[in-house]
Short mmCIF file of C-alpha atoms in Angstrom, two decimals:
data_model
loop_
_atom_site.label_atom_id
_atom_site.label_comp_id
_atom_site.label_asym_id
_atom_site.label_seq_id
_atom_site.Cartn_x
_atom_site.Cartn_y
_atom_site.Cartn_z
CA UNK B 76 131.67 -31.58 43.70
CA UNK B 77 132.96 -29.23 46.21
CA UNK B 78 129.92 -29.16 48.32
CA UNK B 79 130.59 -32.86 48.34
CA UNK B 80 134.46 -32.38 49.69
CA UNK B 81 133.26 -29.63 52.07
CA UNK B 82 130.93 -32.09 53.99
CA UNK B 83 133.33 -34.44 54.27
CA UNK B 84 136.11 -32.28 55.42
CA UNK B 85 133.10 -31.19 58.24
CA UNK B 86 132.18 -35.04 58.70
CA UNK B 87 135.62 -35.58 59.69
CA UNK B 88 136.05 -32.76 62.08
CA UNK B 89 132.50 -33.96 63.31
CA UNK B 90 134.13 -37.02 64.32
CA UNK B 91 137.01 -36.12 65.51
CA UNK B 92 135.05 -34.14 67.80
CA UNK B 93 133.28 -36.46 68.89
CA UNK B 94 135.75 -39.02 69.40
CA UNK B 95 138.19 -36.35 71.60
CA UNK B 96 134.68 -35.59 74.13
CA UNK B 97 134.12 -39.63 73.99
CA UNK B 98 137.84 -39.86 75.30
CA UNK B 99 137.87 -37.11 77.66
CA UNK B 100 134.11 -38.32 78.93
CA UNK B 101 135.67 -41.76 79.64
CA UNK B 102 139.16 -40.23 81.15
CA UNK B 103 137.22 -38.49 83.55
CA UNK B 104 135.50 -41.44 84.93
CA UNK B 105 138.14 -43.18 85.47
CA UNK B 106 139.97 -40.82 87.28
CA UNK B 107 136.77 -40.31 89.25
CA UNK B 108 136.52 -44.65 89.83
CA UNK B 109 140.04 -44.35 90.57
CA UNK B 110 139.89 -41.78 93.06
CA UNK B 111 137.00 -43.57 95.11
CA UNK B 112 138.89 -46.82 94.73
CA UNK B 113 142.24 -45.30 95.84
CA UNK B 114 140.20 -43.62 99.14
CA UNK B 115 138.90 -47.27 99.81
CA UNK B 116 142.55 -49.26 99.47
CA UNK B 117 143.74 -46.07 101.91
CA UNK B 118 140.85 -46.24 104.64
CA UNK B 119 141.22 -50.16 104.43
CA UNK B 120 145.27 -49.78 104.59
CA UNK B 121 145.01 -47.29 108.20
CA UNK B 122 142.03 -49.40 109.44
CA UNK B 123 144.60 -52.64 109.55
CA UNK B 124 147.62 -50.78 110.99
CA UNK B 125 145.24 -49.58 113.34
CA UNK B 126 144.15 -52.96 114.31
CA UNK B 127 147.83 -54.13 113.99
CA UNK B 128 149.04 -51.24 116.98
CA UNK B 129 145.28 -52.20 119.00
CA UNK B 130 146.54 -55.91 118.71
CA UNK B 131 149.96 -55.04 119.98
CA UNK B 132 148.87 -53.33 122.91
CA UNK B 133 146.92 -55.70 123.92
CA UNK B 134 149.50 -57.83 123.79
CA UNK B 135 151.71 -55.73 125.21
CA UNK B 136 149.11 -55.62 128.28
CA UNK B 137 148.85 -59.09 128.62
CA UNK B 138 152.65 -59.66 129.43
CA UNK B 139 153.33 -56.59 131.99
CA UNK B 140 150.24 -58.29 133.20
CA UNK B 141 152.14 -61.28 133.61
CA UNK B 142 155.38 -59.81 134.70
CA UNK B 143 153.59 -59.30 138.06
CA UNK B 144 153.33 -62.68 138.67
CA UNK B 145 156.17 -64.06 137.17
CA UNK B 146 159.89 -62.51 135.72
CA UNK B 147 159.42 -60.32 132.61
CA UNK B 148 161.48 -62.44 130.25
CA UNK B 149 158.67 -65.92 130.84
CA UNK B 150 156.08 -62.95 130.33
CA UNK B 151 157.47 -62.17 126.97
CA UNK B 152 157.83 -66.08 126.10
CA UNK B 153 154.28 -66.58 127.37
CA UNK B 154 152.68 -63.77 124.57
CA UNK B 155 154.58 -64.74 122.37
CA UNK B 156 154.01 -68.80 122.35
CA UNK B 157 150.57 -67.64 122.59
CA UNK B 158 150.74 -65.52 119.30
CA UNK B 159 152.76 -68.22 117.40
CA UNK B 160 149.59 -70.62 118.63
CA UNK B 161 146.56 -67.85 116.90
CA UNK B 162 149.29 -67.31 113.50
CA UNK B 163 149.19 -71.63 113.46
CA UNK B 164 145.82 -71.62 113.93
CA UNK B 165 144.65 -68.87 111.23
CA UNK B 166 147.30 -70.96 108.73
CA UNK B 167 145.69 -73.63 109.18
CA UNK B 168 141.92 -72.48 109.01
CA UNK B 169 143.38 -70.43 105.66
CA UNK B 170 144.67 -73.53 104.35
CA UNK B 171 141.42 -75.52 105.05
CA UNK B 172 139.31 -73.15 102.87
CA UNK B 173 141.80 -73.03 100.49
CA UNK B 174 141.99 -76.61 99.71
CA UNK B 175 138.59 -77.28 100.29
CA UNK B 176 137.47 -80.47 101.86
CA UNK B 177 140.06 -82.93 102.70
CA UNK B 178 140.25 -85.94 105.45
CA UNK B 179 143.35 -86.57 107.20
CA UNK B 180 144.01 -90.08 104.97
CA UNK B 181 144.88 -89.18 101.28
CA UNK B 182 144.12 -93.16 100.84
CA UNK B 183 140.71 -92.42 101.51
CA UNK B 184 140.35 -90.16 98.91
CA UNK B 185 142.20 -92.26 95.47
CA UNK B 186 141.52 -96.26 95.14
CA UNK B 187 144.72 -98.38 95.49
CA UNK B 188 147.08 -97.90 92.74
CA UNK B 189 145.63 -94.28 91.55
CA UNK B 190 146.98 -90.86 91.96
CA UNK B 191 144.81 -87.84 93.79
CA UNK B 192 144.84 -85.27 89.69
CA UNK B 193 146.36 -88.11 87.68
CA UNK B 194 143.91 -87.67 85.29
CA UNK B 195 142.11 -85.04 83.59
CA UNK B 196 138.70 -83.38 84.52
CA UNK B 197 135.89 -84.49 82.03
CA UNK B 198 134.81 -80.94 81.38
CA UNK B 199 136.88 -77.85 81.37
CA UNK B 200 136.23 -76.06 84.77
CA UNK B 201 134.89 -72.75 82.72
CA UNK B 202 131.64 -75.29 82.15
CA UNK B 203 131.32 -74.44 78.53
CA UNK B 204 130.59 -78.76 78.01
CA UNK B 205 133.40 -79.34 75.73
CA UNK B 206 135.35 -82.28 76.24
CA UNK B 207 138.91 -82.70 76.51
CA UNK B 208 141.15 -84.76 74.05
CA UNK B 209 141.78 -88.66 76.19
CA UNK B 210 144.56 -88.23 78.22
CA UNK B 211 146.56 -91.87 78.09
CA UNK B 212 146.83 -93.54 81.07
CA UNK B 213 150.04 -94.52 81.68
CA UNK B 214 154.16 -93.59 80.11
CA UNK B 215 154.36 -93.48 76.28
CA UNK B 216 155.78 -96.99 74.90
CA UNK B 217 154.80 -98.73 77.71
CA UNK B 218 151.82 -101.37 77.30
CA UNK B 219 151.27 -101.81 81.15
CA UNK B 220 150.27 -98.51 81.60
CA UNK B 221 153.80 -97.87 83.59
CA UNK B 222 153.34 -100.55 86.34
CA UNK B 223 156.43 -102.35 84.76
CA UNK B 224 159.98 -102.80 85.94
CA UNK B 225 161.96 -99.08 86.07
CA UNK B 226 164.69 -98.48 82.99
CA UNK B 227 168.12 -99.12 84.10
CA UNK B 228 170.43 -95.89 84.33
CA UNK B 229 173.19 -98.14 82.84
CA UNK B 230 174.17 -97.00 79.16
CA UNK B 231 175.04 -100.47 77.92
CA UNK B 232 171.51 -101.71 78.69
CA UNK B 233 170.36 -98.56 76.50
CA UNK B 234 172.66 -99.19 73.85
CA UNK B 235 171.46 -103.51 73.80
CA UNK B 236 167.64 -101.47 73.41
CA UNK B 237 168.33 -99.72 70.61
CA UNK B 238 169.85 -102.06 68.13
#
């Protein structure tokens, strides 16, 4: 009986062992992961202030290059308009791919009398197949699938409804 208690009083140290190296094994590599993903969010950080200061000067260049021509103050207007014009145009290519796809006509893209996401997908976008419960088509109570005429805001018409 006591050689019994012995081995587990040395099966529990054994593990306990074992689970304090496991711990430290897998602190230490994610310090190490941290520390090479840390370096990487610095480099990428200086790289774009770098570019940001590159970008200024060249804008910078651009209007003393203009102020020779013309006064200083329609040199700074000119940059400027012209860097308000690149910011639009990024927006707008960002919101593009964003979005996705889209034409210029939201008609084009629902039949008459439908909404562009009314309705739910078929499938659940994770593509595991499984369906989703029917989604009714129109406001509860309604039997024209809320085409009818819109619920006065009087009270006395919601008071006549009720009895």
């Amino acid at each position: 009986m006591e050689h019994l208690e012995q081995l587990e009083h040395l099966d529990r140290e054994l593990v306990d062992e074992l689970t304090a190296v496991a711990r430290e094994t897998v602190r230490d590599e994610l310090r190490e992961q941290t520390r090479a993903k840390r370096r990487t969010a610095v480099l990428y950080a200086a790289s774009g202030a770098a570019a940001l200061y590159a970008g200024a000067a060249l804008v910078l260049a651009l209007g003393l290059a203009l102020a020779s021509a013309v006064p200083g103050w329609t040199a700074a207007l000119v940059a400027g308009v012209a860097l308000g014009a690149v910011a639009y145009a990024l927006r707008g290519t960002a919101r593009s791919s964003a979005h996705g796809p889209t034409t210029g006509n939201a008609d084009a893209l629902a039949p008459p009398g439908r909404v562009i996401g009314a309705h739910a997908p078929a499938f659940p976008p994770g593509g595991l197949g499984l369906m989703y419960p029917p989604m009714p088509t129109g406001a509860p109570g309604v039997p024209d699938g809320g085409t009818g005429p819109v619920p006065s805001d009087d009270p006395e018409v919601w008071r006549r409804r009720a009895r």
